[in-house]
XYZ file of C-alpha atoms in Angstrom:
768
model
C 0.002 -0.016 0.030
C 1.139 3.519 -0.591
C 1.961 5.828 2.229
C 0.231 9.087 3.241
C 1.413 10.897 6.377
C -0.649 14.120 6.029
C -4.103 14.945 5.236
C -4.873 16.664 1.889
C -5.995 19.863 3.642
C -2.503 20.354 5.070
C -0.790 20.017 1.688
C 0.442 22.568 -0.871
C -2.051 23.903 -3.297
C -1.786 22.915 -7.055
C -0.854 26.538 -7.868
C 2.026 26.442 -5.341
C 3.157 23.129 -6.666
C 3.119 24.394 -10.210
C 5.362 27.338 -9.166
C 7.830 24.917 -7.504
C 7.776 22.650 -10.414
C 8.589 25.346 -12.824
C 11.480 26.506 -10.606
C 12.699 22.918 -10.439
C 12.494 22.514 -14.289
C 14.310 25.884 -14.757
C 17.065 24.583 -12.520
C 17.295 21.552 -14.667
C 17.144 23.522 -17.884
C 20.511 24.963 -17.038
C 21.717 21.738 -18.504
C 21.703 21.659 -22.260
C 19.313 19.338 -23.874
C 21.703 18.656 -26.777
C 22.379 14.966 -26.893
C 25.660 13.363 -27.716
C 25.730 11.744 -31.160
C 24.178 8.362 -30.841
C 26.258 6.177 -33.157
C 24.390 3.387 -34.937
C 27.455 1.397 -35.674
C 28.083 -1.970 -34.124
C 24.620 -2.310 -32.529
C 23.381 -5.839 -32.477
C 19.735 -4.787 -32.250
C 17.179 -6.011 -34.774
C 17.247 -2.641 -36.676
C 20.989 -1.933 -36.077
C 20.100 1.239 -34.350
C 20.702 2.010 -30.653
C 18.383 0.513 -28.122
C 15.449 2.567 -26.933
C 14.971 3.921 -23.499
C 11.396 3.477 -22.135
C 10.497 5.448 -19.052
C 8.063 3.408 -17.020
C 5.650 5.811 -15.533
C 8.135 8.576 -16.279
C 11.028 8.948 -13.872
C 9.180 6.835 -11.308
C 12.249 6.031 -9.301
C 12.090 9.601 -7.903
C 8.593 10.971 -8.268
C 5.313 9.032 -8.018
C 4.747 6.707 -10.905
C 2.611 8.347 -13.720
C 2.731 11.812 -12.248
C 3.239 14.776 -14.568
C 6.553 15.732 -12.960
C 7.819 12.202 -13.320
C 7.107 12.232 -17.074
C 8.694 15.709 -17.382
C 11.741 14.765 -15.544
C 12.238 11.704 -17.764
C 12.028 14.017 -20.897
C 14.736 16.388 -19.329
C 17.304 13.825 -18.188
C 17.125 11.117 -20.894
C 17.931 10.591 -24.482
C 15.872 12.802 -26.837
C 13.877 9.930 -28.207
C 12.916 8.526 -24.677
C 9.557 6.781 -24.824
C 7.041 7.544 -22.091
C 5.210 4.504 -20.823
C 1.659 4.623 -19.431
C -0.054 1.759 -17.803
C -3.665 2.212 -18.848
C -6.556 1.775 -16.480
C -10.161 2.659 -17.478
C -12.577 4.663 -15.205
C -16.244 3.882 -14.694
C -17.010 6.319 -17.485
C -14.487 4.966 -19.936
C -11.612 7.487 -19.530
C -8.140 6.140 -19.730
C -5.818 7.156 -16.876
C -2.189 6.192 -16.113
C -1.555 4.139 -12.970
C 1.000 1.345 -12.557
C -1.311 -1.112 -10.858
C -4.882 -2.227 -11.144
C -5.310 -1.521 -7.368
C -5.169 2.222 -7.206
C -4.111 2.314 -3.555
C -0.697 1.170 -4.632
C 0.001 4.407 -6.420
C -2.469 6.991 -4.996
C -4.234 8.128 -1.768
C -7.541 6.694 -2.858
C -7.767 4.531 0.212
C -7.813 7.681 2.392
C -10.202 9.631 0.283
C -12.772 6.828 -0.351
C -12.208 4.737 2.663
C -15.448 2.650 2.266
C -15.064 1.936 -1.456
C -12.823 -1.052 -1.212
C -14.006 -3.967 -3.279
C -13.116 -7.585 -4.024
C -12.993 -8.691 -7.711
C -11.608 -11.646 -9.569
C -8.463 -10.695 -11.351
C -7.127 -13.475 -13.509
C -9.249 -15.809 -11.513
C -7.842 -14.670 -8.168
C -10.070 -12.813 -5.594
C -8.355 -9.479 -5.130
C -9.206 -6.730 -2.667
C -8.536 -3.001 -3.376
C -9.732 0.174 -4.874
C -10.335 -0.205 -8.566
C -10.662 2.416 -11.317
C -13.872 0.767 -12.597
C -15.729 1.984 -9.430
C -14.927 5.669 -9.962
C -15.673 8.216 -12.616
C -12.735 10.356 -13.846
C -14.192 13.383 -12.135
C -14.219 11.401 -8.892
C -10.579 10.715 -9.216
C -9.208 13.961 -10.655
C -11.118 16.116 -8.158
C -9.893 14.433 -4.969
C -7.308 11.714 -5.565
C -3.582 12.313 -6.058
C -0.546 10.180 -6.834
C 1.718 9.051 -4.071
C 4.965 7.079 -3.871
C 3.954 3.444 -3.813
C 7.460 1.929 -3.370
C 8.343 1.938 0.345
C 12.112 2.031 -0.273
C 11.672 5.397 -2.132
C 11.064 8.726 -0.541
C 7.600 9.791 0.032
C 8.664 13.393 0.835
C 7.147 14.630 -2.354
C 3.714 13.306 -1.679
C 2.506 16.627 -0.295
C 2.442 18.228 -3.747
C -0.958 16.834 -4.709
C 0.162 15.348 -8.021
C -3.082 15.176 -10.085
C -4.326 12.045 -11.852
C -3.057 11.918 -15.505
C -4.995 10.866 -18.568
C -3.229 9.299 -21.523
C -3.869 12.502 -23.444
C -2.043 14.397 -20.669
C 0.971 12.285 -21.419
C 0.844 12.617 -25.094
C 0.480 16.426 -24.711
C 4.000 16.523 -23.394
C 4.969 15.684 -27.027
C 7.486 12.941 -26.406
C 8.929 11.423 -29.431
C 7.451 8.120 -28.446
C 4.485 7.047 -26.419
C 3.937 3.451 -25.098
C 0.601 2.181 -23.700
C 0.610 -0.968 -21.660
C -2.634 -2.776 -21.243
C -2.222 -5.311 -18.467
C -5.775 -6.284 -17.637
C -8.057 -6.108 -20.710
C -10.148 -9.125 -19.496
C -10.769 -7.462 -16.193
C -12.247 -4.368 -17.770
C -14.327 -6.505 -20.191
C -15.857 -8.230 -17.106
C -16.967 -4.768 -16.002
C -18.512 -3.790 -19.369
C -15.638 -1.519 -20.376
C -13.884 -1.979 -23.700
C -10.212 -1.270 -23.738
C -10.172 -2.201 -27.394
C -12.673 0.628 -28.264
C -10.844 3.097 -26.180
C -7.450 2.355 -27.683
C -8.672 2.377 -31.269
C -10.500 5.584 -30.738
C -7.441 7.104 -29.032
C -5.100 6.003 -31.846
C -7.209 8.104 -34.292
C -6.542 11.223 -32.193
C -2.950 10.872 -31.054
C 0.140 8.869 -32.126
C 0.697 5.796 -30.066
C 4.041 4.220 -30.933
C 3.791 0.974 -28.905
C 0.938 -0.949 -27.307
C 1.785 -3.982 -25.156
C -0.201 -6.515 -23.310
C 0.218 -9.923 -21.755
C -3.155 -11.043 -23.147
C -3.096 -12.519 -26.683
C -6.818 -12.024 -27.084
C -6.420 -8.289 -26.729
C -3.493 -7.917 -29.078
C -5.324 -10.132 -31.640
C -8.473 -7.975 -31.491
C -6.649 -4.763 -32.463
C -3.989 -6.172 -34.757
C -5.906 -5.629 -37.881
C -7.221 -2.184 -36.863
C -4.074 -0.257 -36.010
C -1.592 1.243 -38.522
C 1.479 -1.066 -38.003
C 3.615 1.637 -39.764
C 2.812 3.900 -36.770
C 2.014 1.589 -33.929
C 3.899 -1.582 -32.997
C 2.207 -4.325 -30.985
C 4.296 -5.947 -28.356
C 3.473 -9.178 -26.500
C 4.340 -8.884 -22.793
C 5.639 -11.933 -21.019
C 4.876 -12.408 -17.380
C 6.611 -14.938 -15.100
C 7.553 -18.173 -16.813
C 5.198 -20.295 -14.779
C 2.221 -17.995 -15.139
C -0.501 -19.014 -17.734
C -1.525 -16.862 -20.591
C -5.430 -16.917 -20.511
C -6.272 -17.451 -24.120
C -3.911 -20.329 -24.887
C -3.637 -21.672 -21.388
C 0.079 -22.083 -21.965
C 2.673 -20.888 -19.623
C 4.661 -17.773 -20.733
C 7.780 -19.876 -20.437
C 6.525 -22.308 -23.155
C 5.300 -19.395 -25.336
C 8.864 -17.985 -25.257
C 9.876 -21.179 -27.184
C 7.318 -20.436 -29.862
C 8.291 -16.968 -31.071
C 7.287 -17.534 -34.676
C 3.670 -17.762 -33.420
C 4.014 -14.442 -31.503
C 5.340 -12.891 -34.805
C 1.985 -13.559 -36.443
C 0.365 -10.698 -34.434
C 3.165 -8.749 -32.790
C 6.326 -6.980 -33.942
C 8.109 -7.331 -30.536
C 8.188 -8.898 -27.197
C 8.579 -7.346 -23.707
C 10.213 -9.781 -21.276
C 11.508 -9.680 -17.718
C 15.245 -9.448 -17.759
C 15.590 -12.817 -16.089
C 14.416 -14.435 -19.327
C 17.659 -13.173 -20.854
C 20.187 -13.382 -17.998
C 18.856 -15.940 -15.444
C 20.069 -15.542 -11.917
C 20.673 -18.453 -9.560
C 19.287 -18.752 -6.072
C 22.390 -17.015 -4.641
C 21.840 -13.984 -7.055
C 24.687 -14.720 -9.410
C 24.281 -14.695 -13.149
C 23.977 -17.857 -15.137
C 24.805 -18.051 -18.885
C 22.511 -15.948 -20.966
C 19.718 -17.741 -22.827
C 19.124 -17.583 -26.624
C 15.806 -15.739 -26.322
C 17.130 -12.464 -27.855
C 18.842 -14.185 -30.759
C 15.874 -16.395 -31.308
C 13.458 -13.402 -31.335
C 15.641 -11.483 -33.687
C 15.796 -14.542 -35.998
C 11.973 -14.567 -35.924
C 11.884 -10.817 -36.799
C 10.814 -9.598 -33.329
C 12.229 -6.652 -31.346
C 13.088 -7.476 -27.700
C 12.379 -5.115 -24.882
C 13.692 -6.000 -21.424
C 11.935 -4.950 -18.258
C 12.317 -4.953 -14.491
C 15.221 -2.472 -14.309
C 15.397 -0.646 -11.033
C 18.499 1.198 -9.676
C 17.257 0.879 -6.131
C 16.417 -2.817 -6.110
C 19.324 -5.311 -5.507
C 20.382 -7.109 -8.606
C 23.004 -9.737 -9.390
C 26.159 -9.550 -7.456
C 28.011 -9.784 -10.744
C 27.239 -6.150 -11.294
C 28.608 -4.881 -7.906
C 25.540 -2.631 -7.410
C 26.411 -0.650 -10.552
C 23.256 -0.217 -12.711
C 25.236 0.850 -15.719
C 27.133 -2.477 -15.670
C 23.701 -4.244 -15.645
C 22.419 -2.342 -18.603
C 25.704 -2.855 -20.629
C 25.270 -6.659 -20.183
C 22.017 -6.395 -22.041
C 23.091 -3.941 -24.754
C 26.868 -4.460 -25.250
C 28.014 -8.000 -24.556
C 29.403 -9.006 -27.897
C 26.569 -11.524 -28.599
C 23.383 -9.498 -28.789
C 21.627 -6.362 -27.849
C 18.064 -5.944 -26.735
C 16.070 -3.346 -28.700
C 14.990 -1.339 -25.663
C 14.839 -1.314 -21.853
C 11.991 -0.295 -19.512
C 13.412 1.564 -16.566
C 12.244 3.552 -13.522
C 15.497 5.530 -13.757
C 15.729 6.494 -17.466
C 18.893 8.657 -16.963
C 20.937 5.553 -16.341
C 20.131 3.570 -19.537
C 20.500 6.827 -21.399
C 24.055 7.244 -20.207
C 24.761 3.554 -20.601
C 23.709 3.564 -24.271
C 25.241 6.825 -25.370
C 28.220 7.257 -23.070
C 29.426 3.882 -21.865
C 28.633 1.363 -24.594
C 31.326 0.017 -26.927
C 34.140 1.461 -24.979
C 37.219 -0.818 -25.396
C 39.639 -1.694 -22.662
C 42.258 0.512 -24.273
C 39.980 3.490 -24.717
C 41.703 6.754 -23.839
C 40.774 8.497 -20.671
C 38.642 11.550 -20.930
C 39.219 12.879 -17.408
C 42.276 13.262 -15.259
C 40.559 12.712 -12.012
C 42.522 10.183 -9.850
C 40.770 6.936 -8.909
C 42.074 5.907 -5.551
C 41.113 2.575 -4.116
C 39.654 2.208 -0.588
C 41.367 -0.929 0.798
C 41.689 -2.167 -2.783
C 38.572 -3.277 -4.519
C 37.000 -3.839 -1.093
C 33.475 -3.655 -2.574
C 34.064 -7.016 -4.253
C 36.681 -8.744 -2.071
C 37.780 -8.540 1.523
C 39.672 -5.309 1.947
C 43.520 -5.054 1.764
C 43.881 -8.715 0.502
C 45.870 -9.698 -2.527
C 42.555 -10.308 -4.318
C 41.277 -6.820 -3.474
C 44.445 -5.185 -4.706
C 44.807 -7.317 -7.859
C 41.275 -6.585 -8.850
C 41.645 -2.841 -8.091
C 44.501 -2.889 -10.543
C 42.467 -4.863 -13.147
C 39.494 -2.556 -12.618
C 41.673 0.475 -13.616
C 42.470 2.237 -10.294
C 45.195 4.826 -10.638
C 46.261 4.592 -7.028
C 46.017 1.647 -4.662
C 46.091 2.258 -0.927
C 47.546 0.608 2.099
C 46.213 1.528 5.540
C 49.218 0.490 7.684
C 48.717 -1.458 10.875
C 51.306 -2.893 13.164
C 51.654 -6.454 14.419
C 52.887 -7.452 17.831
C 56.367 -8.125 16.407
C 56.629 -4.864 14.586
C 55.762 -5.807 11.068
C 53.780 -3.126 9.164
C 50.966 -4.568 7.037
C 47.875 -3.458 5.171
C 44.461 -3.552 6.813
C 41.588 -1.168 6.933
C 41.154 -1.105 10.666
C 43.410 -1.547 13.741
C 40.604 -3.734 15.126
C 40.849 -7.179 13.592
C 37.208 -7.873 14.243
C 36.273 -5.373 11.522
C 37.997 -7.251 8.735
C 38.670 -10.824 9.776
C 36.981 -13.683 11.464
C 39.319 -13.392 14.519
C 36.319 -13.448 16.937
C 35.786 -17.119 15.870
C 39.425 -17.989 16.080
C 41.720 -19.252 18.950
C 42.607 -15.611 19.548
C 39.045 -14.528 20.600
C 40.307 -14.355 24.180
C 42.463 -11.325 23.198
C 39.494 -8.969 23.237
C 40.160 -5.782 25.203
C 38.726 -2.199 25.630
C 40.912 0.646 24.555
C 39.034 3.930 24.612
C 41.567 5.778 22.398
C 40.893 3.288 19.596
C 37.241 2.386 19.729
C 34.097 2.744 21.789
C 33.768 -0.997 22.346
C 35.899 -4.080 22.745
C 38.227 -5.193 20.065
C 40.942 -7.555 19.146
C 43.895 -5.326 17.920
C 46.544 -5.953 15.479
C 49.306 -5.262 17.942
C 48.110 -8.204 20.046
C 49.117 -10.806 17.454
C 52.285 -11.460 15.579
C 52.445 -11.202 11.769
C 52.564 -15.005 11.468
C 49.371 -15.298 13.638
C 47.659 -12.564 11.598
C 48.456 -14.430 8.399
C 46.492 -17.438 9.749
C 43.284 -15.384 10.111
C 40.502 -15.567 7.492
C 39.677 -12.284 5.835
C 36.057 -11.059 5.903
C 34.561 -8.761 3.335
C 33.087 -5.488 4.752
C 29.352 -5.101 4.992
C 28.721 -1.374 5.648
C 25.073 -1.620 4.642
C 24.106 -4.881 6.250
C 21.239 -3.164 8.107
C 19.603 -2.620 4.690
C 20.201 -6.297 3.886
C 22.746 -5.357 1.279
C 25.666 -7.710 1.320
C 28.771 -7.709 -0.784
C 29.905 -10.612 -3.044
C 29.064 -13.413 -0.666
C 30.625 -16.023 -2.939
C 34.089 -14.433 -2.268
C 33.422 -13.033 1.290
C 36.433 -14.786 2.757
C 38.828 -14.907 -0.249
C 42.462 -13.623 -0.318
C 45.365 -13.239 1.968
C 46.707 -10.199 3.764
C 49.812 -8.339 2.602
C 52.698 -6.843 4.584
C 53.640 -3.393 3.522
C 56.672 -4.835 1.750
C 54.529 -7.170 -0.243
C 52.208 -4.258 -1.143
C 54.988 -2.133 -2.343
C 56.455 -5.129 -4.374
C 53.078 -5.518 -6.092
C 52.901 -1.803 -6.924
C 56.451 -1.781 -8.102
C 55.658 -4.513 -10.698
C 52.504 -2.890 -11.976
C 53.048 -0.311 -14.679
C 49.466 0.794 -14.960
C 49.439 2.407 -11.497
C 50.281 6.096 -11.219
C 50.717 5.984 -7.431
C 50.288 4.297 -4.084
C 48.770 5.863 -1.000
C 49.998 4.746 2.451
C 47.822 5.926 5.346
C 49.011 6.052 8.899
C 46.583 6.457 11.856
C 46.926 5.940 15.668
C 50.675 6.766 15.449
C 50.623 8.491 18.801
C 49.096 5.474 20.595
C 51.268 2.900 18.767
C 54.466 4.696 19.597
C 53.611 5.726 23.141
C 51.568 2.780 24.528
C 52.802 -0.103 22.369
C 56.346 0.977 21.641
C 55.671 0.367 17.960
C 57.254 3.193 15.831
C 54.840 2.964 12.820
C 56.294 5.857 10.996
C 59.876 4.489 11.132
C 58.535 1.094 10.062
C 56.978 2.625 7.027
C 60.067 4.587 6.123
C 62.126 1.418 6.489
C 59.805 -0.535 4.200
C 59.902 2.198 1.603
C 63.681 2.290 1.840
C 63.996 -1.436 1.359
C 61.528 -1.385 -1.620
C 63.973 0.719 -3.556
C 63.042 2.931 -6.409
C 59.312 2.857 -7.067
C 58.206 4.252 -10.398
C 54.825 5.288 -9.139
C 54.321 8.296 -6.876
C 54.234 7.564 -3.155
C 51.654 9.404 -1.091
C 51.472 9.445 2.683
C 48.099 10.105 4.276
C 47.113 10.804 7.900
C 44.637 12.707 9.941
C 47.603 13.835 12.045
C 49.749 16.726 10.860
C 52.511 15.475 13.069
C 52.864 12.241 11.036
C 53.055 14.243 7.757
C 55.645 16.636 9.321
C 57.824 13.688 10.067
C 57.662 12.538 6.498
C 58.324 16.085 5.262
C 61.521 16.070 7.254
C 62.712 12.696 6.001
C 61.435 12.167 2.546
C 60.056 13.760 -0.671
C 56.923 11.787 -0.686
C 53.617 13.595 -1.418
C 51.781 14.193 1.813
C 47.934 13.969 2.054
C 46.035 15.468 5.065
C 42.729 13.754 5.786
C 40.059 15.918 7.417
C 38.253 13.501 9.730
C 34.946 15.518 10.121
C 32.424 17.058 7.796
C 33.148 20.793 7.273
C 31.487 23.654 5.483
C 34.636 25.779 5.144
C 38.214 26.338 6.239
C 39.822 29.546 7.495
C 42.518 31.103 5.366
C 44.922 30.629 8.246
C 44.047 26.957 8.393
C 44.565 26.445 4.715
C 47.876 28.236 5.028
C 48.864 25.954 7.881
C 47.917 22.799 5.957
C 50.126 23.938 3.073
C 53.195 23.762 5.399
C 52.886 19.974 5.843
C 50.571 18.662 3.079
C 50.282 18.704 -0.789
C 46.636 17.494 -0.835
C 43.661 17.027 1.318
C 41.032 14.302 1.683
C 37.533 15.445 2.664
C 34.118 13.740 2.959
C 31.447 13.757 0.314
C 29.288 15.914 2.736
C 32.037 18.510 2.929
C 31.337 19.208 -0.798
C 27.626 18.626 -1.066
C 26.057 18.750 2.411
C 22.724 16.927 2.790
C 19.819 16.620 5.122
C 18.058 13.269 5.209
C 19.922 12.410 2.062
C 18.588 15.382 0.136
C 21.411 17.724 -1.088
C 21.023 21.175 0.394
C 23.731 22.988 -1.577
C 27.410 23.110 -2.284
C 30.194 24.490 -0.163
C 33.266 26.430 -1.203
C 35.713 23.963 0.418
C 36.967 22.494 -2.931
C 37.562 25.767 -4.709
C 39.209 27.311 -1.617
C 41.577 24.358 -1.141
C 42.250 24.150 -4.907
C 43.053 27.900 -5.252
C 45.669 27.340 -2.566
C 47.377 24.704 -4.711
C 46.070 21.702 -2.722
C 44.681 18.704 -4.607
C 41.384 17.611 -3.239
C 40.369 13.993 -2.944
C 36.884 13.016 -1.675
C 35.719 9.895 0.024
C 34.060 7.377 0.121
C 32.271 6.461 -3.146
C 30.316 3.304 -2.847
C 27.973 1.646 -5.427
C 25.216 0.708 -2.988
C 22.299 3.011 -3.668
C 21.723 3.642 0.046
C 25.100 5.306 0.287
C 23.942 8.090 -2.071
C 21.849 11.111 -1.750
C 18.436 10.892 -3.563
C 19.652 13.653 -5.935
C 21.977 11.109 -7.499
C 19.148 8.896 -8.615
C 20.487 5.770 -6.976
C 23.287 5.641 -9.597
C 26.905 5.684 -8.551
C 27.888 7.041 -11.959
C 25.657 10.063 -11.524
C 27.253 10.723 -8.112
C 30.838 10.427 -9.355
C 30.038 12.635 -12.318
C 28.547 15.342 -10.169
C 31.699 15.501 -7.958
C 34.042 15.470 -10.895
C 32.093 17.772 -13.274
C 30.188 19.803 -10.728
C 32.699 20.140 -7.900
C 35.981 19.702 -9.813
C 37.487 17.348 -7.366
C 41.034 16.048 -8.009
C 40.311 12.392 -7.130
C 37.737 9.916 -5.825
C 38.397 7.432 -3.146
C 36.294 4.340 -3.729
C 35.731 0.767 -2.744
C 34.475 -0.031 -6.282
C 37.289 1.395 -8.487
C 35.871 -0.203 -11.651
C 32.902 2.102 -11.674
C 35.023 5.312 -11.359
C 37.670 4.063 -13.796
C 35.107 3.255 -16.493
C 33.629 6.699 -15.907
C 36.821 8.315 -16.918
C 36.639 6.809 -20.318
C 33.024 7.642 -21.146
C 32.599 9.485 -24.426
C 30.187 12.109 -23.040
C 32.932 14.106 -21.165
C 34.573 17.182 -22.463
C 31.714 18.089 -24.782
C 31.302 21.630 -23.536
C 27.933 22.988 -24.423
C 26.950 19.693 -26.028
C 27.178 17.807 -22.847
C 24.007 15.679 -22.746
C 21.639 16.060 -19.744
C 22.301 12.554 -18.494
C 26.028 13.421 -18.123
C 25.600 16.780 -16.425
C 26.203 17.455 -12.810
C 23.032 17.419 -10.613
C 21.790 20.796 -9.148
C 22.226 20.563 -5.404
C 19.048 21.498 -3.521
C 16.619 21.220 -6.529
C 14.900 18.153 -5.064
C 14.754 19.675 -1.579
C 12.837 22.608 -2.977
C 10.097 20.299 -4.105
C 9.413 18.998 -0.641
C 6.398 20.735 1.005
C 6.935 22.496 4.278
C 5.217 19.904 6.362
C 7.310 17.133 4.837
C 10.681 18.807 5.204
C 13.172 16.954 7.373
C 14.101 18.718 10.485
C 16.803 21.408 10.141
C 20.331 20.351 11.057
C 23.150 22.371 12.533
C 25.607 23.374 9.845
C 28.921 21.622 9.646
C 31.791 23.359 11.490
C 34.536 25.514 9.930
C 37.999 23.857 9.971
C 40.186 25.982 12.182
C 43.953 26.079 12.990
C 43.337 24.355 16.303
C 41.931 21.399 14.366
C 45.091 20.805 12.400
C 47.984 21.990 14.662
C 49.623 19.287 16.667
C 52.559 18.478 18.793
C 55.360 16.365 17.311
C 55.230 12.646 17.605
C 56.970 11.168 20.669
C 60.176 9.225 20.070
C 59.982 5.553 20.789
C 62.690 5.787 23.359
C 60.530 8.045 25.534
C 57.340 6.139 25.038
C 55.618 4.674 28.046
C 55.268 0.887 28.613
C 51.733 -0.268 27.813
C 49.678 -0.182 31.052
C 48.082 -3.586 30.430
C 49.117 -6.681 28.481
C 47.076 -7.546 25.376
C 44.180 -9.744 26.190
C 42.215 -7.955 28.807
C 41.648 -4.877 30.931
C 41.486 -1.247 30.018
C 44.295 1.203 29.399
C 44.217 4.893 30.249
C 43.349 7.235 27.494
C 46.173 9.128 25.824
C 45.849 12.973 25.531
C 43.442 13.738 22.596
C 42.926 16.733 20.456
C 39.684 17.504 18.608
C 38.762 16.389 16.104
C 42.028 14.448 15.355
C 43.479 12.102 17.886
C 46.684 13.914 18.559
C 47.440 16.337 21.380
C 47.470 19.821 19.985
C 49.719 21.704 22.359
C 53.157 20.255 23.220
C 53.480 22.080 26.454
C 50.320 20.514 27.925
C 51.623 17.003 27.122
C 54.908 17.846 28.763
C 53.453 19.509 31.900
C 51.064 16.554 32.416
C 53.875 14.064 32.420
C 55.972 16.266 34.507
C 53.278 16.465 37.129
C 52.963 12.680 37.257
C 56.787 12.368 37.685
C 56.803 14.902 40.585
C 53.945 13.116 42.348
C 55.712 9.811 42.210
C 58.927 11.445 43.417
C 57.229 12.992 46.467
C 55.427 9.715 47.327
C 58.812 8.066 47.463
């Protein structure tokens, strides 16, 4: 059922909504509507032309399905020849309206407006309860019922805008280059003395309908001789393989084996994508079927459906919707003739910008693609598999977050707490759990509690940052790979010519030196010295300026300062201070595009201010899972990356899915100037937020802080000779917290550190 949280009386008036919509469309119109040239070469469609993009209910992944603004957004963000699809339902007085489901409560607020009008009817022989269009006149609906978001995982924040019910004529009045009518339940309307056949035939004499689809052979057969097939193509829609087609009493699966019969009354088929690329019970792809090739042999076009950016699909695609589309349109064996999508911006970009790009295609962008623990979206982080695949995926820079073992071996691991990235809690070392407030809020089993040999026996575990949304990562390979020492990591990089650099990050240096007598910075310098000449650039990253100062004194490596909080600006003096110890800066995505409840609220000046000071700006962390992205990016990691590169001019992106960003750099829609197509333009921050009515706005949040000098200034690292002996042995107990600065974990004033220790020494002396 669809959601309504406010009564209609409290909502914005249609006039106010129209004003907001115009403003929103004006924001979007900043983007040129000139499309990149759609090459027709090499396409393996039936016609040899590029596949078509069919917007199901408009841009229904953002706005309520079939609403006017959903259709208009589809026209503005897609290829020029995007086809608008309307699922036709008939009202009691025979008017055709657009609604994605026979039960109107799944896409409107009708259940709140006409609470007592729920009925039970037979639908395909099954008793079905709901609110049906056949019980209401068009005037009943248009005067009091509005569209709402019917998919619970999508935002209902726009529901307060009173999106009016749309007729088919409302959609054709938008003058799309193509209109598609889907008639899902002709037999149901016939039972209620309404003729879909008469309505469609009468409509086709007034407006141009390019495609008509239905899963009912009887309906398509009844209009086949009456429509102009030079204008209107009939498409047979396949339902699930085990469902029965009512006229023939055959399953749709069996009918898919008799395509020559389908060709006698239709020019195309519309099939769920699993008919083409079946998925096994564990959500991995099986070999593709021959259905597309068979259909083309029979002279039928093939349209694939069930494409949603915000619904998990096969793990083979690593949560990247562009990768999924490419497997249907650019796989070397076949191409479907069109795709039905709730997010038409994504197939538009896939077809025009990302298709037919060879492995050796030249890069169109200089933005650096920096891995996050290797390709940790596909393999356990910081393992040989993660690094090897990051390289294969096209990362420019691979990273090694350095941790220290008990015997002083530096190695790569994303967290100092082994529980975060291994199965140590289920190992013989589970008794080594301890609480160290300086390092985490809870208990952990820390790298310095085990020797390197012991750590090598641990089983890696892939990260699951979005497990609460039931989104897991590549479970078939969740425990693959082995961990690398820093020396092994450097050797791998040294032997890989495609890399332009390595990034070595150092955190918790103060604690390791003082409490564990593990001089991590010295260990890194020693490993780099032993590695010899590395052709790639070496970058040292830390949230602690004291770490970077040490490397400035002893090496010529590039130094990267990581800001470990969301900021809205940085003082001039702060930037000047950063310049004394760093060459580049890492900031969060929210420090560029702040958001509230995952709606972008604007853009900061952080990137231009840092860039104007000569500092490269890298942004993290870019993940493919749609829940990691603001609504403004349309549940598409490619849209998000593009908006930071094109809109914010960042120098690099740090990502756990480097393949997505590396492929982005090669897409042919970059560097087109005024000819940049709308599906490759940066989003307009705040444009969606402006369409949320006042009563549905998320609560205001305090602005992010400004980065000050006190946030970055630190005392020098202690020498290992002067470090204190750890106050408890690994395996239990709680240690005392080391002095902390804010927000970084390093004391900011050297005199305070010295006086505190001096006071302790004097107290001990007096007691003696």
